Amino acid sequence: MTLLLFVVLLFLSFAEHELKSETSTISDHYWRDYTGRIPDDAILAGNDKEGLPIYVGQALFKQIGLLPATISPKSKSIQVTAWGEVFTSDKNIKILCSQNPHLYRWVPTTIETMHLLTNCVLLPGGTETETTLYIGRAIHEMQLEIGKVYPNFSPYKGLALPQNGKQVSYYTFELLAYNCSNFKDYCL
């Protein structure tokens, strides 16, 4: 009985430490209101097919959740996917910012291997029906796009992006991560 109590206490202590360290490692970013102007501290997500910068956005949709999306300086609205459909909004939009953008990396992965990314913290990008979503990107129709990535345990799989009013899924994509230790050769 004493040994079991010791193991339980040790596990709880370890779990509390892990939770605190993971929470503290991602406190570097914040979401600002997006009104059509890109803040100086916005984290660059890449460039569109015209060479213009794009950024990570997030929008709140009632009855759906908080969903990641592409922000383009050319537009005040964003498109997200949910339930296989595409939704557009120009309200309740946030843009991802940090004082230390060099600590963020786009890590190449697949749906089968994303659970192996243990050398960095995957950045949560929102929620949909109480499931935490991650921030991913892929080249879609010759255009770099940002979208939601479902966790491995979800019945939905991969990176979801909008296309012609419907949701398309990618099983090879890049995930936005923080404080990576072994991916410098692969990342933006």
JSON list of N, CA, C and O in Angstrom, two decimals, residues 20 106 157:
[
{"chain": "A", "resi": 20, "resn": "LYS", "atom": "N", "xyz": [3.06, 22.52, -15.59]},
{"chain": "A", "resi": 20, "resn": "LYS", "atom": "CA", "xyz": [3.61, 23.85, -15.36]},
{"chain": "A", "resi": 20, "resn": "LYS", "atom": "C", "xyz": [4.66, 24.20, -16.41]},
{"chain": "A", "resi": 20, "resn": "LYS", "atom": "O", "xyz": [4.67, 25.30, -16.93]},
{"chain": "A", "resi": 106, "resn": "TRP", "atom": "N", "xyz": [8.00, 26.09, -38.18]},
{"chain": "A", "resi": 106, "resn": "TRP", "atom": "CA", "xyz": [7.07, 25.25, -38.92]},
{"chain": "A", "resi": 106, "resn": "TRP", "atom": "C", "xyz": [7.75, 23.91, -39.11]},
{"chain": "A", "resi": 106, "resn": "TRP", "atom": "O", "xyz": [8.78, 23.81, -39.80]},
{"chain": "A", "resi": 157, "resn": "LYS", "atom": "N", "xyz": [-8.92, 13.63, -39.18]},
{"chain": "A", "resi": 157, "resn": "LYS", "atom": "CA", "xyz": [-7.47, 13.53, -39.30]},
{"chain": "A", "resi": 157, "resn": "LYS", "atom": "C", "xyz": [-6.93, 14.56, -40.27]},
{"chain": "A", "resi": 157, "resn": "LYS", "atom": "O", "xyz": [-7.56, 14.89, -41.27]}
]
